[in-house]
mmCIF file of C-alpha atoms in Angstrom:
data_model
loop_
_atom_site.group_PDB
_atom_site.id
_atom_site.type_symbol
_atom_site.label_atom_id
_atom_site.label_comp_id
_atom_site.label_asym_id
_atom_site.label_seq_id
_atom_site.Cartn_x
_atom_site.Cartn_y
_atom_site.Cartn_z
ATOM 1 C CA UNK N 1 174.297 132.471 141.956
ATOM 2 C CA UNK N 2 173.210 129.029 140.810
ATOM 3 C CA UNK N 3 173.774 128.341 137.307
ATOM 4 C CA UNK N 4 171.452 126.453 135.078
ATOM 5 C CA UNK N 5 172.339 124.513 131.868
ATOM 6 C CA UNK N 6 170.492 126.861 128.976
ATOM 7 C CA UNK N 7 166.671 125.180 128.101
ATOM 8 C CA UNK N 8 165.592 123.451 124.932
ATOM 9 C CA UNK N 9 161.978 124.437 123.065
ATOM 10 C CA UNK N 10 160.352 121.799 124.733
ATOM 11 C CA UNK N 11 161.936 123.541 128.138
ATOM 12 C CA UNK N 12 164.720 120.723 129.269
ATOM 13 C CA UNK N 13 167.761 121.200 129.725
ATOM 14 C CA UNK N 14 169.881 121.015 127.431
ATOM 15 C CA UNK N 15 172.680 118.026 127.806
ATOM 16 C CA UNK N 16 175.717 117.543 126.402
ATOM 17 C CA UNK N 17 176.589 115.244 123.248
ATOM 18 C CA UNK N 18 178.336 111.809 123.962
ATOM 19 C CA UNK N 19 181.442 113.065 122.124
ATOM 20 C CA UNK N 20 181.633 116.013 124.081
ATOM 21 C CA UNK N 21 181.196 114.500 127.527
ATOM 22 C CA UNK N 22 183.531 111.206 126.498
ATOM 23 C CA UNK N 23 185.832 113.729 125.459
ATOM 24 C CA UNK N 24 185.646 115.883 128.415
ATOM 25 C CA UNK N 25 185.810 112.672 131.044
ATOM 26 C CA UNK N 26 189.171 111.288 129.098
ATOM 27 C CA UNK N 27 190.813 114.379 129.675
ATOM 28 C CA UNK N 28 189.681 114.570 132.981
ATOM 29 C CA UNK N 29 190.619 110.797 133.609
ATOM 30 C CA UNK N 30 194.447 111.639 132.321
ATOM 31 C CA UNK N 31 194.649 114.881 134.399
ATOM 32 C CA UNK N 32 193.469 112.976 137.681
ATOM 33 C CA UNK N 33 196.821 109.771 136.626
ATOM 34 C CA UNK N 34 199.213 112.581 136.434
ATOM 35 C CA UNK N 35 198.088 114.540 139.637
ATOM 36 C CA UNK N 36 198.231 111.309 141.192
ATOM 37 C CA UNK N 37 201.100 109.702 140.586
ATOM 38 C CA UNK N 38 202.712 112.914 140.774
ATOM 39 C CA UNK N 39 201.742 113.295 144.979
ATOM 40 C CA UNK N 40 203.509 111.668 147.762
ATOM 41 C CA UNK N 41 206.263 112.080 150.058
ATOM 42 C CA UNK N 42 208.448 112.396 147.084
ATOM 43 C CA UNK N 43 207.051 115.348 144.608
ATOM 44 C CA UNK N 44 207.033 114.785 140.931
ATOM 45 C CA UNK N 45 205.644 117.653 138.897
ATOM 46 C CA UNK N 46 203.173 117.092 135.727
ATOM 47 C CA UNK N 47 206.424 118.068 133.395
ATOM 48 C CA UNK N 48 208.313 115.738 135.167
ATOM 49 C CA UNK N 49 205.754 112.808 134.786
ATOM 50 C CA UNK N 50 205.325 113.124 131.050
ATOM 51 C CA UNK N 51 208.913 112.871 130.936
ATOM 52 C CA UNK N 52 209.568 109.657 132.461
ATOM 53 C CA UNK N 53 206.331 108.080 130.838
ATOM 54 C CA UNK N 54 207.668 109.393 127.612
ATOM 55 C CA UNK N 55 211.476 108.341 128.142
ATOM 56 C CA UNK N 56 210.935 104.981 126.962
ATOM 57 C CA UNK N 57 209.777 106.471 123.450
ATOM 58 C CA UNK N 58 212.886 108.154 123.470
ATOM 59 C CA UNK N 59 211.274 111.670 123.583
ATOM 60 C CA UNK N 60 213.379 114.502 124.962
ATOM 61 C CA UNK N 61 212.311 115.239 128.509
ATOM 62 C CA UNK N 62 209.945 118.195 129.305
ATOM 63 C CA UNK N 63 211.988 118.582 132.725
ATOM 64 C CA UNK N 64 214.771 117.103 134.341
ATOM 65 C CA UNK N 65 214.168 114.270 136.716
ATOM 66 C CA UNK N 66 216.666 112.086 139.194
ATOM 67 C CA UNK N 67 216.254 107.975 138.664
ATOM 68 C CA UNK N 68 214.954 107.858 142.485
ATOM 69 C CA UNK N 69 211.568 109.825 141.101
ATOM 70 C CA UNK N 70 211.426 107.489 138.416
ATOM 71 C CA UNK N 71 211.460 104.531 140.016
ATOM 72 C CA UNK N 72 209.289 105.699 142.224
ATOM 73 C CA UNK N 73 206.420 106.504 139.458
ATOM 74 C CA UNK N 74 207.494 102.809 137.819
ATOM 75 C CA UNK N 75 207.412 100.421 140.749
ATOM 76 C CA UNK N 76 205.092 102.018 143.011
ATOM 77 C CA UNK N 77 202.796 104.970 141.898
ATOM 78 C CA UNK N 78 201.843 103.802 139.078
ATOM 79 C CA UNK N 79 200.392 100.562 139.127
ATOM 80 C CA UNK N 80 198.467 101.926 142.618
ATOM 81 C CA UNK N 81 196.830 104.547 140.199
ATOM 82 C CA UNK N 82 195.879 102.307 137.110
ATOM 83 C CA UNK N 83 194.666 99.146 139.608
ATOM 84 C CA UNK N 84 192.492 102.176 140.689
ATOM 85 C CA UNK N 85 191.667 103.297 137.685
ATOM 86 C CA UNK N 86 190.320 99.428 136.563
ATOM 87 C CA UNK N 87 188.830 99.037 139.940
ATOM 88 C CA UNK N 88 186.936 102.353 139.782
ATOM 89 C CA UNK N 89 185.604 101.874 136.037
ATOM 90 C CA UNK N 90 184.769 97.976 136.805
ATOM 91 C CA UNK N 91 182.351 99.008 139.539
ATOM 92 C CA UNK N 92 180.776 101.973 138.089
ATOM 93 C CA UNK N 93 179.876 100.283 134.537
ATOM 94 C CA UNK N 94 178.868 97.372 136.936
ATOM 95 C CA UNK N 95 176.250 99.573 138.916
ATOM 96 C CA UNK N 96 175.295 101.286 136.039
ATOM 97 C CA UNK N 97 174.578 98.025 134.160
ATOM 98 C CA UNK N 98 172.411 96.641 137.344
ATOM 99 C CA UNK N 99 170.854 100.222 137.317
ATOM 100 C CA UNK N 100 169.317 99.521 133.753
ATOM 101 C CA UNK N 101 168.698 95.556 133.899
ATOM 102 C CA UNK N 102 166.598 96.298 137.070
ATOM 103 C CA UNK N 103 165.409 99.539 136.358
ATOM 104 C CA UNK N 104 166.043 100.626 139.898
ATOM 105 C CA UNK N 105 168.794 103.744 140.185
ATOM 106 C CA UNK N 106 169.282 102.311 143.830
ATOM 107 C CA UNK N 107 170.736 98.811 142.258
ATOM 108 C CA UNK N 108 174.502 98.605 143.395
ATOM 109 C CA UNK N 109 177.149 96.113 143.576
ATOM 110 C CA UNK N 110 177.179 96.467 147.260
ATOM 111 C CA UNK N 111 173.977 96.850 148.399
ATOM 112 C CA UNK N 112 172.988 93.741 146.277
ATOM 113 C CA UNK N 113 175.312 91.770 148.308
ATOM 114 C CA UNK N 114 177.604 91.224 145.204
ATOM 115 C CA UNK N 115 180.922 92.526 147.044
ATOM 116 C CA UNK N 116 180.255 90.386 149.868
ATOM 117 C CA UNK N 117 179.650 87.550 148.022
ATOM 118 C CA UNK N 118 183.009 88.377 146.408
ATOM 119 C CA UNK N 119 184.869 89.072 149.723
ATOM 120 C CA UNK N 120 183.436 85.815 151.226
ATOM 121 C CA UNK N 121 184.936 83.679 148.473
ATOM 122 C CA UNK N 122 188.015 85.340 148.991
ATOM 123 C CA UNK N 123 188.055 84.880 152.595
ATOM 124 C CA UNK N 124 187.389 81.012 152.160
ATOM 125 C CA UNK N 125 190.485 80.806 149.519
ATOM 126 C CA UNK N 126 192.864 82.507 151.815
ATOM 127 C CA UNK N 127 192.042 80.886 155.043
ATOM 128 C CA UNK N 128 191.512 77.036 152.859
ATOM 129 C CA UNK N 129 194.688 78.261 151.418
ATOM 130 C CA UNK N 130 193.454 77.533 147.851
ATOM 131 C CA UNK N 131 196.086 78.383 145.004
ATOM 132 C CA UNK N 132 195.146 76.083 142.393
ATOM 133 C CA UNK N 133 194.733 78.620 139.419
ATOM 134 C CA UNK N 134 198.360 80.498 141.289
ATOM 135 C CA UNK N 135 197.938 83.990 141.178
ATOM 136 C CA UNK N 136 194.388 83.956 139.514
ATOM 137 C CA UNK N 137 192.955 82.020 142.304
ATOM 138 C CA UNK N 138 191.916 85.278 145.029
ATOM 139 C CA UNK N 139 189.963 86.654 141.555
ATOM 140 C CA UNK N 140 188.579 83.302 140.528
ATOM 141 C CA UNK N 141 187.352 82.511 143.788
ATOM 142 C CA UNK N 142 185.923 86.528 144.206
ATOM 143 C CA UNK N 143 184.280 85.876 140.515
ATOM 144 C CA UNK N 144 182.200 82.742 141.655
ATOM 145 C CA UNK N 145 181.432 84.234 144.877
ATOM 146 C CA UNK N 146 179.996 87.381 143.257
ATOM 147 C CA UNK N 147 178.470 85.506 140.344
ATOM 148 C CA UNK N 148 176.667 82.761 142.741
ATOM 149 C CA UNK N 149 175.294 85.825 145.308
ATOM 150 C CA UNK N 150 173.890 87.669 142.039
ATOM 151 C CA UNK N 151 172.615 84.931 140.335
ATOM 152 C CA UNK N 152 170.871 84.726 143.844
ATOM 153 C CA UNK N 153 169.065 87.996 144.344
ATOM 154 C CA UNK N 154 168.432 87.588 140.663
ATOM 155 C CA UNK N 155 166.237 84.492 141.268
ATOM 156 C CA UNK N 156 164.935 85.411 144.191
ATOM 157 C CA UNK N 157 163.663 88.588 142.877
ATOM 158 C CA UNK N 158 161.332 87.163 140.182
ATOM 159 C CA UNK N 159 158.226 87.173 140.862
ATOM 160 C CA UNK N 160 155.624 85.802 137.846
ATOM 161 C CA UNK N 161 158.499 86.699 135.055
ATOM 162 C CA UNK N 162 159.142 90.313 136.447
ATOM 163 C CA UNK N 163 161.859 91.423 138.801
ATOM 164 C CA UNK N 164 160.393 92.685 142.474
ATOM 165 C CA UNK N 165 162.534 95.709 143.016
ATOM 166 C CA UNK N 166 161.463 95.892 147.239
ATOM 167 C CA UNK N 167 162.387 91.857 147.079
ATOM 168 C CA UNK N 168 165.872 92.321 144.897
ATOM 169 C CA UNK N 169 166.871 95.118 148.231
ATOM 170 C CA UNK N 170 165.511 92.918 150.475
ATOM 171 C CA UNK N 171 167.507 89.610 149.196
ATOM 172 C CA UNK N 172 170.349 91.989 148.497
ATOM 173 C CA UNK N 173 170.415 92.929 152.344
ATOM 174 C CA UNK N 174 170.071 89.061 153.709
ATOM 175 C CA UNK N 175 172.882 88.313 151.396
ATOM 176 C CA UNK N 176 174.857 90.871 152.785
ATOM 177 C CA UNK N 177 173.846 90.048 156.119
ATOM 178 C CA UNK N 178 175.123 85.757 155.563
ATOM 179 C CA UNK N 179 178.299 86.580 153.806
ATOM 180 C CA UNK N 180 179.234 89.332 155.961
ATOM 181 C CA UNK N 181 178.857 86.430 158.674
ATOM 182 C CA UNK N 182 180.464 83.858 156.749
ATOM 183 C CA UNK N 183 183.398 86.408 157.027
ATOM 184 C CA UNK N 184 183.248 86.810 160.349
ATOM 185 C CA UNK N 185 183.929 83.277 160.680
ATOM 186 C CA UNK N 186 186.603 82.915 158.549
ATOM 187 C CA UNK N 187 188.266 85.715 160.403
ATOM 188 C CA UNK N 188 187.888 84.049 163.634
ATOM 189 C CA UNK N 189 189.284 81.265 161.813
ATOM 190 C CA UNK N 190 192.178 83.031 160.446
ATOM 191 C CA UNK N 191 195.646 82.913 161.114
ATOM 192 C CA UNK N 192 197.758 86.590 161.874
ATOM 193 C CA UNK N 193 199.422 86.451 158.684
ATOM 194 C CA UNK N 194 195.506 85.714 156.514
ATOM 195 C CA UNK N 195 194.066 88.315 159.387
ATOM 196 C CA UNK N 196 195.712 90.961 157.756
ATOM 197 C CA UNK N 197 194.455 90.372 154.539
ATOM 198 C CA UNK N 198 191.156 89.880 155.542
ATOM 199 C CA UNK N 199 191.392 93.311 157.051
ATOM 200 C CA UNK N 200 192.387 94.408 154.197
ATOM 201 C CA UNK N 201 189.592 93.400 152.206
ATOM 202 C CA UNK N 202 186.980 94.852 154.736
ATOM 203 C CA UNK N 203 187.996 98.145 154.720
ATOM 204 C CA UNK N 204 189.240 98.560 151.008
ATOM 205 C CA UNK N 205 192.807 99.632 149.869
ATOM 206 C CA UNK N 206 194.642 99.712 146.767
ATOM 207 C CA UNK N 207 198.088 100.080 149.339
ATOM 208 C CA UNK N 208 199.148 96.168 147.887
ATOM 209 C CA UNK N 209 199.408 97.237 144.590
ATOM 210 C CA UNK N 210 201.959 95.781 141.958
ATOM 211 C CA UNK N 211 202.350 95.105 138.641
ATOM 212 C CA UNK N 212 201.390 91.560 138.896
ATOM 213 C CA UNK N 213 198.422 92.316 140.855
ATOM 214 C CA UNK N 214 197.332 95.007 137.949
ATOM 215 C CA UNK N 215 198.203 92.129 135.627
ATOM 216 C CA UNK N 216 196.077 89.497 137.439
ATOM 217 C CA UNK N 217 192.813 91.659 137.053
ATOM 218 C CA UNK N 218 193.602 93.285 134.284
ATOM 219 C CA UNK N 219 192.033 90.567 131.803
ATOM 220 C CA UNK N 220 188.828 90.284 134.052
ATOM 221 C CA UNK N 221 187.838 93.900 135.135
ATOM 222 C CA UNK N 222 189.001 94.302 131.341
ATOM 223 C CA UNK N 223 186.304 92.118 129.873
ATOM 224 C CA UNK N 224 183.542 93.339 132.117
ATOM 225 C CA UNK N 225 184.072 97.172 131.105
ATOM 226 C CA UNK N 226 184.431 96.651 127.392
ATOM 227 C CA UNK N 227 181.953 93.796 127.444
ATOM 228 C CA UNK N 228 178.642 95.836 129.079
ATOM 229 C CA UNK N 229 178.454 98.656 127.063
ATOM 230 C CA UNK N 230 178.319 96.437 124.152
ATOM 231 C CA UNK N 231 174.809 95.283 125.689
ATOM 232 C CA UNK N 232 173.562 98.841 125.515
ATOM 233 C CA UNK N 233 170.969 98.443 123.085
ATOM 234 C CA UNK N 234 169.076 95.637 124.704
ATOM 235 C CA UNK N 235 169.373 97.699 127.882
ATOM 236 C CA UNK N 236 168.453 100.627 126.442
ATOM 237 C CA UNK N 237 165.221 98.375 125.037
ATOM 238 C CA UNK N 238 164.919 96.834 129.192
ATOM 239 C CA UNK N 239 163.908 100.043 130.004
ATOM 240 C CA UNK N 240 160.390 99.285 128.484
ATOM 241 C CA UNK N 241 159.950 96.378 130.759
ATOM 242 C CA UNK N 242 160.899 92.532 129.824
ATOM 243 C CA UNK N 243 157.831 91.841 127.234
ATOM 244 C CA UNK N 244 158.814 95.027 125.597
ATOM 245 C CA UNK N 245 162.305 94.485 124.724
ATOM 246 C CA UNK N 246 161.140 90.858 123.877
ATOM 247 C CA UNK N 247 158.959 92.269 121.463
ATOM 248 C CA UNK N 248 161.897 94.502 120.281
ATOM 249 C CA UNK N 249 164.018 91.009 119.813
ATOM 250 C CA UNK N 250 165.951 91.134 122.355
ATOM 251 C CA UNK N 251 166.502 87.533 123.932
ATOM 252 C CA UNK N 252 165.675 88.849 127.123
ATOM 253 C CA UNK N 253 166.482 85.958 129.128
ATOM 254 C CA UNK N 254 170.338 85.226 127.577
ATOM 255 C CA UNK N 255 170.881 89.114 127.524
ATOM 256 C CA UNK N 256 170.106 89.061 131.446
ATOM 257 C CA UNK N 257 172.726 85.980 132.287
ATOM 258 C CA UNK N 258 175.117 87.809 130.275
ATOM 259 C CA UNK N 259 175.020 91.120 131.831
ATOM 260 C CA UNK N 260 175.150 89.617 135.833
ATOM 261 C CA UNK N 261 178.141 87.467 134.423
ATOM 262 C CA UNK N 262 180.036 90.418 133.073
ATOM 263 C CA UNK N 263 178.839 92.283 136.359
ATOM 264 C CA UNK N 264 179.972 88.999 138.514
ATOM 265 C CA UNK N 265 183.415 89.316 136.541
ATOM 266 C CA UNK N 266 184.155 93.273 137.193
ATOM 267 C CA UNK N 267 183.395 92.856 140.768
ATOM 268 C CA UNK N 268 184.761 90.158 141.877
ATOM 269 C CA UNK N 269 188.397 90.664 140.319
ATOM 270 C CA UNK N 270 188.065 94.372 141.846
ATOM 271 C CA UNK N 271 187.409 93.345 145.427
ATOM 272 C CA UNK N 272 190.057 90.333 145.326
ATOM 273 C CA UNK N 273 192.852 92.902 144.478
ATOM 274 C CA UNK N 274 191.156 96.121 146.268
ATOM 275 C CA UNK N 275 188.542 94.737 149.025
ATOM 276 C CA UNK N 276 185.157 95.795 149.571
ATOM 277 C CA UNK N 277 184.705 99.563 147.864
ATOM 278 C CA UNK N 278 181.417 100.174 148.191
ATOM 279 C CA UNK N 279 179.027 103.168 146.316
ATOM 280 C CA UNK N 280 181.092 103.757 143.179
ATOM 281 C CA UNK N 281 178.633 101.864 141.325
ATOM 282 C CA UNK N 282 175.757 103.863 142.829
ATOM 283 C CA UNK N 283 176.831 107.447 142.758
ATOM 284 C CA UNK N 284 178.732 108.005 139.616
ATOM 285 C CA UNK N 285 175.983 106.270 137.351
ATOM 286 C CA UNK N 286 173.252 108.464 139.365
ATOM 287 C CA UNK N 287 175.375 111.334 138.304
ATOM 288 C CA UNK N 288 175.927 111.073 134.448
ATOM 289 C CA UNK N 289 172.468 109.867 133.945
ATOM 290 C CA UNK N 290 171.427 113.276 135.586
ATOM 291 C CA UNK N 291 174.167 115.015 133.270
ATOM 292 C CA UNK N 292 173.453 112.472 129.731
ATOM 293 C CA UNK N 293 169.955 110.999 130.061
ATOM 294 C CA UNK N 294 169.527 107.299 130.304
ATOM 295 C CA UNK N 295 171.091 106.042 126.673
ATOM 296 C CA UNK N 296 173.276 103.431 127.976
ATOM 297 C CA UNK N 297 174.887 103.889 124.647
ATOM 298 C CA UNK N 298 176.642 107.050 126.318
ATOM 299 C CA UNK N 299 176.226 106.039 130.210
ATOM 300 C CA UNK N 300 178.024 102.621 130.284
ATOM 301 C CA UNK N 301 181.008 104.119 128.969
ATOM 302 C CA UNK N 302 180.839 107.557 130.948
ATOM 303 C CA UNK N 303 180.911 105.371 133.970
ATOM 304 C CA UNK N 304 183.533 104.110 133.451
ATOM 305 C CA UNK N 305 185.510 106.622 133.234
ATOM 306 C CA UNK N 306 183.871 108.457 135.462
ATOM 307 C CA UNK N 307 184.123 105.567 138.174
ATOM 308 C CA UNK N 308 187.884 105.336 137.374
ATOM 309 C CA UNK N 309 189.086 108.919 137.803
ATOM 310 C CA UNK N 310 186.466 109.111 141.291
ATOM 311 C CA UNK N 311 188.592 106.228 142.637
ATOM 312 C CA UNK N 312 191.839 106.967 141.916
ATOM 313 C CA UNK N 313 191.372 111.015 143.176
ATOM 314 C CA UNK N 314 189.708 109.272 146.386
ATOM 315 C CA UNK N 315 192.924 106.928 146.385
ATOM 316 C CA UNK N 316 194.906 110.198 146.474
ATOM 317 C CA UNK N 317 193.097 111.525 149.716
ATOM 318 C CA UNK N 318 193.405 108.316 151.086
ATOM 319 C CA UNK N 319 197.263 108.432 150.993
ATOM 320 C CA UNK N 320 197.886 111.726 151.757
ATOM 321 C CA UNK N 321 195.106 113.337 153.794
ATOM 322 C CA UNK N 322 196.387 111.785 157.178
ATOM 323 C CA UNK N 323 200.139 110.949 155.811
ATOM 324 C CA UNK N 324 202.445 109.565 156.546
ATOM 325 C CA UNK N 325 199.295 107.322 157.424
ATOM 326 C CA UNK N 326 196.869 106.250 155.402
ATOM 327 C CA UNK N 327 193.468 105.993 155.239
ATOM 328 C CA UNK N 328 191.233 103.133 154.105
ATOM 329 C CA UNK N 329 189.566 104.058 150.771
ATOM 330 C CA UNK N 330 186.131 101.951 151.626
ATOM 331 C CA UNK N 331 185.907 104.747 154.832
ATOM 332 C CA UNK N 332 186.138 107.261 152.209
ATOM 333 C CA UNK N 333 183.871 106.275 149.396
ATOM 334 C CA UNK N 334 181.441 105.391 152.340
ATOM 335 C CA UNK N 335 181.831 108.785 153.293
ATOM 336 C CA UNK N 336 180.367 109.917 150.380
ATOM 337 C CA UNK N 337 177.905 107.302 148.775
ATOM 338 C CA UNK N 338 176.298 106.872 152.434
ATOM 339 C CA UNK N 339 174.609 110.594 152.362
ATOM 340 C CA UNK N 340 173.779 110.306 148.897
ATOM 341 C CA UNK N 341 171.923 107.120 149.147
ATOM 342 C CA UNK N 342 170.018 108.403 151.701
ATOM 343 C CA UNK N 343 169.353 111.741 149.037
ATOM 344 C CA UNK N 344 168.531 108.836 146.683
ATOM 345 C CA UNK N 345 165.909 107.509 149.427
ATOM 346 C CA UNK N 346 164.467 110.797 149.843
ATOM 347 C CA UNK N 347 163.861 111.675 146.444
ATOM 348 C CA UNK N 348 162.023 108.430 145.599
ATOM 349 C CA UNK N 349 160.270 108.696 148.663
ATOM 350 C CA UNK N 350 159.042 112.362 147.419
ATOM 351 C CA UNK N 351 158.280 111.309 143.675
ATOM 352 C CA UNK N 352 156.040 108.707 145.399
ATOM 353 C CA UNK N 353 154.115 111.248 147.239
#
């Protein structure tokens, strides 16, 4: 039997507080790192995990381990998870951030033509072979992709001051359409060796994981997650259209460059250490605004971890669905956001009706 969440006075469901459901996602976020770094071809159980993540502290181990399992967790588990976990959270506080600046749930990182403005740049500093910034340069060159292609469907949405939702898909989809060939090109241009790595951007994978990659876009994906939720309140005030959060204070115009530069920064170090992921930022913030109501207060934050604990339990299938081979996690999280897009279709198409 279906169950329903119990009904308010006023007959809505009732929803749960932010505490409750921050709460709720952190502990759901730490159970999904130690289930993960704990599967593979070499077991590790959840005792076992705590212990060598505690050893360091000095803590007396939970369970007896062998120094193969821990240098397993150390030098190859781990940082796969937690570039997963920043990954995941940069692109779902990224869609849900784009959901509320252009009041559209079917805004997205991908669909916008953001990821493939990211990838393209990426593409062009492999195959150019530019390494000015060392290792920086792949997310560098993925941040100014991603920032010039929003900036794009930004300005070519406007229309008279106000943002033409049917225009920003439309751009979005040319944009995906002329980076998607610019890639094409570089990949005919590409050597074997920058083949493979332009593979391995198309089809996503977090399988070239290290600590120096997790390092590399740790600063950027880092100042993109904490940065948007701090812009809550202005979006929050967004929702009542651009002349109404001016007359709220907001300075509309700054608030928007802000938020597609944070956005532009998330996505861009995520695909140049993880490739092209697409419909994290779509589903998860669809979800938890159907679980917490629309106060990006609560939302941006959710997503994030939210986005982050999808990814890295998608990661996990991935590896170990088809092992010893593995799967690409873009076919996977296509998998899933493709359907519910076209739910997302569907439903707008009905509410139109």
């Amino acid at each position: 039997m279906e169950r329903r969440l119990p009904l308010t006075r006023r007959g809505r469901a009732a929803r749960p507080g932010a505490a409750l459901t921050l709460t709720v996602l952190t502990g759901l976020l730490a159970g999904a790192v130690i289930l993960a770094v704990g599967r593979g071809a070499l077991p590790i159980s959840p005792a076992q995990v705590l212990s060598i993540l505690l050893a360091p502290l000095g803590a007396a181990p939970l369970a007896p381990f062998d120094e193969q399992q821990a240098a397993v967790l150390w030098i190859i588990r781990l940082p796969r998870v937690l570039l997963g976990a920043l990954v995941g959270a940069g692109l779902a506080v990224a869609g849900a951030a784009l959901q509320g600046l252009f009041r559209n749930p079917l805004a997205d990182p991908g669909l916008m033509g953001i990821t493939s403005g990211a990838a393209l740049a990426a593409a062009l500093s492999v195959v150019l072979g530019l390494n000015v910034l060392g290792s920086y340069s792949l997310p560098a060159a993925a941040f100014a992709g991603s920032l010039i292609a929003t900036a794009l469907v930004s300005l070519l949405a406007q229309d008279r001051g106000r943002v033409n939702v049917t225009t920003m898909l439309l751009a979005g989809i040319a944009i995906n359409a002329l980076c998607g060939a610019g890639t094409g090109l570089m990949t005919f241009l590409a050597t074997d060796e920058q083949l493979r790595t332009l593979t391995f951007w198309n089809l996503g994978s977090l399988g070239g994981a290290t600590w120096p990659t997790v390092l590399s876009a740790l600063p950027l994906i880092l100042l993109g997650t904490v940065g948007l939720p701090l812009t809550a309140r202005a979006l929050n005030a967004l929702t009542l259209g651009e002349h109404g959060a001016a007359h709220l204070g907001v300075p509309v115009t700054r608030v928007k460059w802000l938020i597609i530069s944070l956005v532009a920064l998330s996505v861009g170090a995520g695909v140049a250490v993880a490739g092209s992921i697409g419909f994290i930022g779509l589903v998860v913030p669809h979800l938890l605004r159907l679980l917490t109501g629309p106060n990006h207060a609560t939302l941006l934050p959710a997503s994030a971890l939210l986005g982050a604990t999808l990814l890295i339990l998608a990661d996990l299938l991935a590896r170990t669905v088809a092992a010893p081979a593995e799967v690409p996690i873009g076919i996977l999280t296509a998998l899933l956001g493709a359907p519910f897009f076209l739910y997302l279709l569907r439903q707008r198409r009905a509410e139109g009706a």
